[in-house]
Short mmCIF file of C-alpha atoms in Angstrom, two decimals:
data_model
loop_
_atom_site.label_atom_id
_atom_site.label_comp_id
_atom_site.label_asym_id
_atom_site.label_seq_id
_atom_site.Cartn_x
_atom_site.Cartn_y
_atom_site.Cartn_z
CA UNK A 1 280.37 -39.00 124.33
CA UNK A 2 282.52 -42.16 124.14
CA UNK A 3 283.46 -40.99 120.57
CA UNK A 4 285.09 -38.18 121.68
CA UNK A 5 287.04 -39.76 124.82
CA UNK A 6 288.29 -42.41 122.33
CA UNK A 7 289.49 -39.88 120.42
CA UNK A 8 291.09 -37.95 122.62
CA UNK A 9 292.95 -41.25 124.07
CA UNK A 10 293.78 -41.69 120.59
CA UNK A 11 295.15 -38.39 119.80
CA UNK A 12 297.23 -38.46 122.84
CA UNK A 13 298.70 -41.89 122.15
CA UNK A 14 299.44 -40.70 118.17
CA UNK A 15 297.04 -43.38 117.33
CA UNK A 16 294.92 -43.27 114.21
CA UNK A 17 291.30 -43.01 114.58
CA UNK A 18 289.13 -45.19 112.44
CA UNK A 19 287.51 -43.41 109.01
CA UNK A 20 284.28 -44.44 110.87
CA UNK A 21 285.03 -42.36 114.11
CA UNK A 22 286.88 -39.33 111.66
CA UNK A 23 283.21 -39.57 109.83
CA UNK A 24 281.34 -39.36 113.02
CA UNK A 25 282.82 -36.37 114.40
CA UNK A 26 281.31 -34.39 111.01
CA UNK A 27 278.25 -35.96 111.61
CA UNK A 28 278.19 -34.50 115.15
CA UNK A 29 275.06 -31.99 116.08
CA UNK A 30 275.28 -28.84 116.63
CA UNK A 31 273.90 -29.33 120.58
CA UNK A 32 277.48 -31.16 120.81
CA UNK A 33 280.11 -28.64 119.10
CA UNK A 34 281.09 -27.89 122.34
CA UNK A 35 282.36 -31.03 123.71
CA UNK A 36 283.86 -31.41 120.51
CA UNK A 37 286.01 -28.47 120.48
CA UNK A 38 286.67 -29.33 123.89
CA UNK A 39 288.06 -33.03 123.20
CA UNK A 40 290.01 -31.39 120.02
CA UNK A 41 291.45 -29.10 122.02
CA UNK A 42 292.74 -31.25 124.54
CA UNK A 43 295.09 -32.95 122.04
CA UNK A 44 295.88 -29.50 120.47
CA UNK A 45 297.07 -28.41 124.07
CA UNK A 46 298.81 -31.67 124.89
CA UNK A 47 301.24 -31.45 121.72
CA UNK A 48 301.47 -27.65 121.27
CA UNK A 49 300.34 -26.12 124.47
CA UNK A 50 298.88 -22.27 124.21
CA UNK A 51 300.87 -21.69 121.62
CA UNK A 52 299.46 -19.88 117.92
CA UNK A 53 302.31 -20.19 115.18
CA UNK A 54 301.79 -17.11 112.77
CA UNK A 55 302.53 -17.59 109.19
CA UNK A 56 302.58 -14.74 106.54
CA UNK A 57 301.85 -14.99 102.77
CA UNK A 58 304.04 -12.84 100.14
CA UNK A 59 302.44 -13.69 96.40
CA UNK A 60 305.93 -13.61 94.28
CA UNK A 61 303.91 -13.84 90.82
CA UNK A 62 299.83 -13.26 91.07
CA UNK A 63 297.28 -14.31 88.56
CA UNK A 64 297.57 -15.67 84.86
CA UNK A 65 298.10 -19.59 85.94
CA UNK A 66 297.71 -21.98 82.82
CA UNK A 67 296.20 -24.31 85.14
CA UNK A 68 292.49 -24.84 85.58
CA UNK A 69 291.56 -25.64 89.40
CA UNK A 70 287.89 -24.38 89.83
CA UNK A 71 288.67 -22.94 93.30
CA UNK A 72 291.54 -20.62 92.13
CA UNK A 73 290.71 -16.75 91.43
CA UNK A 74 294.35 -16.87 89.80
CA UNK A 75 293.06 -20.07 87.09
CA UNK A 76 293.02 -20.04 83.15
CA UNK A 77 289.75 -18.34 82.56
CA UNK A 78 289.19 -16.80 85.72
CA UNK A 79 287.27 -13.81 85.24
CA UNK A 80 287.88 -12.78 88.98
CA UNK A 81 289.14 -9.03 89.29
CA UNK A 82 292.08 -9.43 90.95
CA UNK A 83 295.90 -8.34 91.00
CA UNK A 84 297.84 -9.34 87.90
CA UNK A 85 301.52 -9.14 88.25
CA UNK A 86 304.84 -10.71 87.28
CA UNK A 87 307.84 -11.92 89.50
CA UNK A 88 308.82 -9.31 92.48
CA UNK A 89 312.10 -8.75 92.41
CA UNK A 90 314.07 -10.14 95.61
CA UNK A 91 314.26 -6.70 97.79
CA UNK A 92 310.17 -6.07 97.28
CA UNK A 93 309.25 -9.66 98.02
CA UNK A 94 311.68 -9.13 101.63
CA UNK A 95 309.82 -5.64 102.28
CA UNK A 96 307.12 -7.64 102.16
CA UNK A 97 308.04 -10.44 104.15
CA UNK A 98 309.46 -7.70 106.72
CA UNK A 99 306.39 -6.35 107.26
CA UNK A 100 304.21 -9.84 108.51
CA UNK A 101 307.64 -10.97 110.71
CA UNK A 102 307.13 -7.35 112.18
CA UNK A 103 303.99 -8.62 112.69
CA UNK A 104 304.62 -12.04 114.46
CA UNK A 105 305.08 -13.99 112.13
CA UNK A 106 307.60 -17.12 112.28
CA UNK A 107 307.22 -18.08 108.48
CA UNK A 108 306.80 -16.59 105.44
CA UNK A 109 305.44 -18.44 102.71
CA UNK A 110 306.67 -17.36 99.15
CA UNK A 111 303.87 -18.33 97.00
CA UNK A 112 303.98 -17.84 92.98
CA UNK A 113 300.93 -18.95 90.09
CA UNK A 114 301.76 -21.41 87.65
CA UNK A 115 302.21 -25.28 87.01
CA UNK A 116 305.67 -25.26 88.44
CA UNK A 117 308.83 -23.92 88.13
CA UNK A 118 311.30 -23.71 85.90
CA UNK A 119 314.94 -23.72 86.64
CA UNK A 120 315.37 -20.28 85.91
CA UNK A 121 312.45 -19.62 88.22
CA UNK A 122 314.02 -21.95 91.24
CA UNK A 123 317.46 -19.42 90.42
CA UNK A 124 315.00 -16.39 90.82
CA UNK A 125 313.34 -17.89 94.37
CA UNK A 126 316.72 -18.81 95.56
CA UNK A 127 318.08 -15.45 95.29
CA UNK A 128 315.05 -14.33 96.89
CA UNK A 129 314.93 -16.64 99.73
CA UNK A 130 318.43 -15.80 100.58
CA UNK A 131 317.25 -11.76 100.76
CA UNK A 132 314.21 -12.69 103.17
CA UNK A 133 316.35 -14.60 105.66
CA UNK A 134 319.24 -11.99 105.48
CA UNK A 135 317.07 -9.50 106.55
CA UNK A 136 314.78 -11.68 108.84
CA UNK A 137 317.14 -13.07 111.19
CA UNK A 138 315.67 -16.74 111.79
CA UNK A 139 312.55 -16.61 110.02
CA UNK A 140 311.38 -19.72 108.37
CA UNK A 141 310.77 -19.70 104.65
CA UNK A 142 308.00 -22.06 102.76
CA UNK A 143 308.16 -22.06 99.43
CA UNK A 144 304.86 -22.37 97.20
CA UNK A 145 305.72 -22.87 93.21
CA UNK A 146 303.56 -25.56 91.73
CA UNK A 147 304.60 -28.98 90.62
CA UNK A 148 308.34 -29.80 91.20
CA UNK A 149 310.53 -31.48 88.50
CA UNK A 150 313.39 -33.82 89.71
CA UNK A 151 316.25 -31.71 91.48
CA UNK A 152 314.32 -28.50 92.25
CA UNK A 153 313.21 -29.54 95.93
CA UNK A 154 317.12 -29.99 96.29
CA UNK A 155 318.07 -26.63 94.72
CA UNK A 156 314.94 -25.56 97.36
CA UNK A 157 316.78 -26.66 100.38
CA UNK A 158 320.43 -25.52 99.07
CA UNK A 159 318.97 -22.30 99.34
CA UNK A 160 317.85 -22.07 102.04
CA UNK A 161 314.09 -23.03 102.21
CA UNK A 162 313.10 -24.79 105.31
CA UNK A 163 309.46 -25.92 104.01
CA UNK A 164 307.38 -26.60 100.80
CA UNK A 165 303.71 -26.20 100.36
CA UNK A 166 301.51 -28.45 97.64
CA UNK A 167 298.11 -29.13 99.01
CA UNK A 168 296.33 -32.08 97.74
CA UNK A 169 292.91 -30.23 98.12
CA UNK A 170 290.55 -32.69 98.02
CA UNK A 171 290.28 -36.46 97.88
CA UNK A 172 291.89 -38.94 95.07
CA UNK A 173 287.83 -39.96 93.97
CA UNK A 174 286.80 -36.51 93.34
CA UNK A 175 290.18 -34.62 92.02
CA UNK A 176 289.36 -35.02 88.45
CA UNK A 177 286.10 -32.85 89.04
CA UNK A 178 287.92 -30.00 90.29
CA UNK A 179 291.31 -29.78 87.70
CA UNK A 180 291.77 -31.21 84.40
CA UNK A 181 295.31 -29.82 83.68
CA UNK A 182 297.42 -32.40 86.38
CA UNK A 183 296.35 -35.21 88.83
CA UNK A 184 296.14 -35.87 92.20
CA UNK A 185 299.24 -38.17 91.71
CA UNK A 186 301.22 -35.20 90.12
CA UNK A 187 300.18 -33.25 93.78
CA UNK A 188 301.44 -36.48 95.81
CA UNK A 189 304.46 -36.40 93.64
CA UNK A 190 305.73 -33.50 94.18
CA UNK A 191 305.12 -33.66 98.23
CA UNK A 192 307.19 -37.01 98.37
CA UNK A 193 309.89 -35.12 96.28
CA UNK A 194 309.84 -32.30 98.81
CA UNK A 195 310.03 -34.79 101.56
CA UNK A 196 312.69 -36.66 99.92
CA UNK A 197 314.69 -33.67 100.08
CA UNK A 198 314.89 -33.05 104.04
CA UNK A 199 312.15 -30.03 103.17
CA UNK A 200 309.39 -29.77 105.63
CA UNK A 201 306.22 -31.11 104.05
CA UNK A 202 303.20 -28.49 104.40
CA UNK A 203 299.99 -29.96 102.72
CA UNK A 204 296.53 -29.49 102.53
CA UNK A 205 292.65 -29.44 102.04
CA UNK A 206 290.14 -27.05 100.73
CA UNK A 207 286.56 -27.41 102.47
CA UNK A 208 283.31 -26.57 100.82
CA UNK A 209 284.07 -27.62 97.38
CA UNK A 210 280.49 -29.51 97.38
CA UNK A 211 283.22 -32.97 98.44
CA UNK A 212 281.15 -34.97 100.77
CA UNK A 213 282.03 -35.82 104.04
CA UNK A 214 283.63 -39.68 102.95
CA UNK A 215 286.34 -36.98 100.75
CA UNK A 216 287.13 -34.97 103.45
CA UNK A 217 288.31 -37.95 105.79
CA UNK A 218 290.14 -39.27 102.79
CA UNK A 219 292.34 -36.50 101.90
CA UNK A 220 293.23 -35.84 105.71
CA UNK A 221 293.92 -39.37 105.83
CA UNK A 222 296.19 -39.40 102.88
CA UNK A 223 298.08 -36.15 103.99
CA UNK A 224 298.94 -38.07 107.55
CA UNK A 225 299.58 -41.06 105.17
CA UNK A 226 302.21 -38.28 103.34
CA UNK A 227 303.59 -37.47 106.58
CA UNK A 228 302.91 -33.69 106.23
CA UNK A 229 303.95 -31.50 109.07
CA UNK A 230 301.67 -28.87 108.54
CA UNK A 231 298.23 -29.27 107.43
CA UNK A 232 296.54 -26.03 106.05
CA UNK A 233 292.73 -26.31 106.40
CA UNK A 234 291.06 -23.69 103.68
CA UNK A 235 287.71 -23.29 103.32
CA UNK A 236 286.84 -22.21 99.94
CA UNK A 237 286.66 -18.36 98.60
CA UNK A 238 283.52 -18.42 96.32
CA UNK A 239 285.21 -15.88 93.93
CA UNK A 240 282.93 -13.92 91.36
CA UNK A 241 284.07 -15.22 87.72
CA UNK A 242 285.40 -18.85 88.78
CA UNK A 243 283.38 -22.29 88.52
CA UNK A 244 283.00 -22.44 91.93
CA UNK A 245 281.63 -19.43 92.50
CA UNK A 246 278.22 -20.18 93.76
CA UNK A 247 279.21 -22.89 96.45
CA UNK A 248 278.31 -21.60 99.76
CA UNK A 249 278.19 -25.27 101.62
CA UNK A 250 279.93 -24.23 105.00
CA UNK A 251 278.61 -23.21 108.22
CA UNK A 252 281.13 -21.82 111.01
CA UNK A 253 279.52 -25.20 112.85
CA UNK A 254 280.72 -27.37 110.19
CA UNK A 255 283.90 -25.33 109.85
CA UNK A 256 284.65 -26.23 113.51
CA UNK A 257 283.76 -29.99 113.19
CA UNK A 258 286.21 -30.34 110.16
CA UNK A 259 288.95 -28.91 111.61
CA UNK A 260 288.46 -30.97 114.57
CA UNK A 261 288.49 -34.37 112.62
CA UNK A 262 291.76 -32.95 111.03
CA UNK A 263 293.40 -32.39 114.80
CA UNK A 264 291.90 -36.11 115.69
CA UNK A 265 293.56 -37.79 112.77
CA UNK A 266 296.66 -35.74 112.75
CA UNK A 267 297.06 -34.71 116.76
CA UNK A 268 300.90 -33.68 116.65
CA UNK A 269 301.01 -31.87 113.44
CA UNK A 270 300.57 -28.14 113.16
CA UNK A 271 297.28 -27.64 111.82
CA UNK A 272 296.25 -24.43 110.30
CA UNK A 273 293.47 -22.39 109.74
CA UNK A 274 293.85 -20.92 106.33
CA UNK A 275 291.92 -19.40 103.32
CA UNK A 276 288.22 -18.48 104.06
CA UNK A 277 288.32 -18.33 107.97
CA UNK A 278 286.94 -14.70 108.23
CA UNK A 279 284.65 -15.93 105.55
CA UNK A 280 282.97 -19.16 106.60
CA UNK A 281 284.07 -19.16 110.82
CA UNK A 282 282.91 -15.62 111.32
CA UNK A 283 282.59 -15.00 114.77
CA UNK A 284 283.69 -18.12 115.67
CA UNK A 285 287.49 -17.83 115.06
CA UNK A 286 288.03 -17.76 118.52
CA UNK A 287 286.21 -21.26 119.24
CA UNK A 288 289.04 -22.94 116.36
CA UNK A 289 292.04 -21.19 117.78
CA UNK A 290 291.27 -24.10 120.57
CA UNK A 291 291.82 -26.83 117.79
CA UNK A 292 294.27 -25.33 115.33
CA UNK A 293 297.68 -24.38 116.66
CA UNK A 294 298.35 -22.09 113.28
CA UNK A 295 297.10 -19.27 111.35
CA UNK A 296 297.63 -16.83 108.34
CA UNK A 297 298.55 -13.29 109.70
CA UNK A 298 296.48 -10.45 107.39
CA UNK A 299 295.90 -10.87 103.70
CA UNK A 300 296.03 -13.78 101.68
CA UNK A 301 297.15 -14.56 98.22
CA UNK A 302 294.24 -13.13 96.21
CA UNK A 303 291.58 -11.92 98.72
CA UNK A 304 292.16 -9.81 101.62
CA UNK A 305 291.88 -11.36 105.34
CA UNK A 306 291.11 -10.02 109.05
CA UNK A 307 293.59 -6.53 109.84
CA UNK A 308 296.69 -8.30 111.57
CA UNK A 309 295.86 -6.11 114.72
CA UNK A 310 292.64 -8.17 114.78
CA UNK A 311 294.58 -11.25 114.34
CA UNK A 312 296.87 -10.36 117.07
CA UNK A 313 293.75 -9.20 119.52
CA UNK A 314 292.03 -12.28 118.94
CA UNK A 315 295.05 -14.45 119.72
CA UNK A 316 295.40 -12.76 123.19
CA UNK A 317 291.68 -12.20 124.28
CA UNK A 318 291.37 -15.80 124.04
CA UNK A 319 294.28 -16.52 125.85
CA UNK A 320 296.88 -18.05 123.34
CA UNK A 321 299.93 -16.72 123.01
CA UNK A 322 301.83 -15.95 119.60
CA UNK A 323 304.70 -18.67 119.50
CA UNK A 324 308.42 -16.97 118.96
CA UNK A 325 311.19 -17.44 116.68
CA UNK A 326 312.96 -19.36 119.62
CA UNK A 327 310.38 -21.95 120.11
CA UNK A 328 310.17 -25.01 117.91
CA UNK A 329 306.55 -25.64 116.55
CA UNK A 330 306.75 -29.42 116.27
CA UNK A 331 306.52 -31.97 119.35
CA UNK A 332 310.31 -33.21 120.57
CA UNK A 333 309.20 -36.35 118.52
CA UNK A 334 308.88 -35.07 115.20
CA UNK A 335 311.83 -33.08 115.26
CA UNK A 336 314.20 -35.47 116.91
CA UNK A 337 313.13 -38.00 113.67
CA UNK A 338 313.68 -35.17 111.45
CA UNK A 339 317.28 -34.51 113.20
CA UNK A 340 317.69 -38.50 112.45
CA UNK A 341 316.92 -37.94 109.00
CA UNK A 342 319.41 -35.11 108.13
CA UNK A 343 316.54 -32.65 107.45
CA UNK A 344 316.02 -29.25 108.56
CA UNK A 345 314.95 -28.70 111.98
CA UNK A 346 310.76 -29.60 111.92
CA UNK A 347 310.93 -31.26 108.81
CA UNK A 348 309.69 -35.18 108.57
CA UNK A 349 311.24 -38.26 108.21
CA UNK A 350 308.50 -40.44 106.75
CA UNK A 351 308.82 -43.10 109.70
CA UNK A 352 305.46 -42.40 111.20
CA UNK A 353 302.75 -44.63 109.27
CA UNK A 354 305.68 -47.38 108.84
CA UNK A 355 308.03 -46.44 106.22
CA UNK A 356 311.87 -44.22 105.99
CA UNK A 357 314.51 -43.75 108.23
CA UNK A 358 313.90 -44.99 111.83
CA UNK A 359 312.04 -44.62 115.33
CA UNK A 360 310.63 -41.57 115.99
CA UNK A 361 311.53 -41.98 119.84
CA UNK A 362 309.27 -40.82 122.61
CA UNK A 363 306.41 -39.20 121.92
CA UNK A 364 306.10 -36.19 124.76
CA UNK A 365 304.52 -33.01 124.10
CA UNK A 366 306.45 -29.66 123.77
CA UNK A 367 305.31 -28.13 126.68
CA UNK A 368 303.43 -29.29 129.51
CA UNK A 369 299.52 -29.37 129.06
CA UNK A 370 297.94 -26.19 129.88
CA UNK A 371 294.39 -26.24 132.38
CA UNK A 372 291.54 -26.86 130.57
CA UNK A 373 289.71 -23.53 129.46
CA UNK A 374 286.37 -22.29 130.28
CA UNK A 375 284.02 -23.35 127.11
CA UNK A 376 283.86 -19.99 125.31
CA UNK A 377 280.15 -19.40 124.83
CA UNK A 378 278.71 -20.00 120.97
CA UNK A 379 278.11 -16.70 118.97
CA UNK A 380 274.71 -16.63 117.04
CA UNK A 381 275.72 -17.04 113.44
CA UNK A 382 275.00 -13.84 111.59
CA UNK A 383 273.78 -15.54 108.34
CA UNK A 384 271.32 -18.48 107.49
CA UNK A 385 273.09 -21.77 107.23
CA UNK A 386 274.26 -21.60 103.67
CA UNK A 387 273.64 -18.16 102.57
CA UNK A 388 276.09 -16.41 100.26
CA UNK A 389 278.22 -14.00 102.31
CA UNK A 390 279.50 -12.38 99.17
CA UNK A 391 280.00 -9.33 101.29
CA UNK A 392 282.83 -11.23 103.30
CA UNK A 393 284.98 -11.84 99.88
CA UNK A 394 287.33 -8.77 99.42
CA UNK A 395 289.67 -8.69 96.36
CA UNK A 396 293.18 -7.62 97.89
CA UNK A 397 294.43 -4.68 96.97
CA UNK A 398 297.14 -3.83 99.19
CA UNK A 399 300.03 -5.14 99.83
CA UNK A 400 302.72 -7.08 97.49
CA UNK A 401 302.44 -5.57 93.89
CA UNK A 402 300.77 -2.52 94.67
CA UNK A 403 302.06 0.59 95.86
CA UNK A 404 300.21 0.25 99.22
CA UNK A 405 300.92 -1.22 102.80
CA UNK A 406 300.44 -4.50 103.47
CA UNK A 407 298.14 -6.10 106.07
CA UNK A 408 300.17 -7.69 108.82
#
């Protein structure tokens, strides 16, 4: 396909596709699906080789959020029967993080429900960051605490945080349809605050909320414009007891097309398969590793994920390798740009897309490109296209906030 050849060429040059090209990826047929995966895989391997970065979530405070985000099981008014608990102690969070690191995770994501942290909350998280880093040498720590006030990103960076996550989730045009208690602009402001403080910006989206193709393209283009270093692609987990419980709009094939579109728009950025991959990609998860270079290991915030050992087996069986602590995730030109700004290794400077602090340097891949893989056979989907697979949605009952061992 001429479209895919063009997108590969642009991806190897870090050139932004047109909106029409991005939309065309989402409109490709199932007959062309393996070609789409192979094309996105060429771009993925050029910049990231065959490495897969493992990330591990620690839910510091679960449930009882005052925000009304329709997709969230922790939202105001949620009837989802999730775990609810207040702040973990630093040593508890460190123990939870250690399980993920032992399983191969390179980054620990410390998450707390709520609109945003108070200054006291920032102090509490700072102690947790110190505890995690003291017990896990070399680990990256990403904080995800909601909307940030002035000065809080700087304090988190001073405490040792390497990154900050705050997802845009959907397009600006449709944001008010999923949340009323804060705005799209509020979310953009927090990503910019984190970026300005020298934290690596992590920001992504949620697919499957009833959005149009144009919304998916808009939010991914916005993420590139914000110069996020990592883009988590979440697939809606329709929790019973939330407003979007009946939204089953995704097929495994559509999920792969969404990931491919994100890779073409963000060729040299960490694209992460995040929440919902087990529910919606199902048996096609291994194919997604040819597009994305990062996943979450084990469980999520309020839902259970695939067993950690199965994650590792999937990576090995597909011919990929777990990224080590001594390996740098991002391509050299992004790391060099961040160093020029005084940001942490792997941070971002805003110099892409015409703003910030100077040239990004050479655009060499982090590793030598690997040989082209043989296309894998596509498994037949178990369910009809939009059949509700409620059997695959499992509320987390282990790990942080419980007395049971975590899944890592």
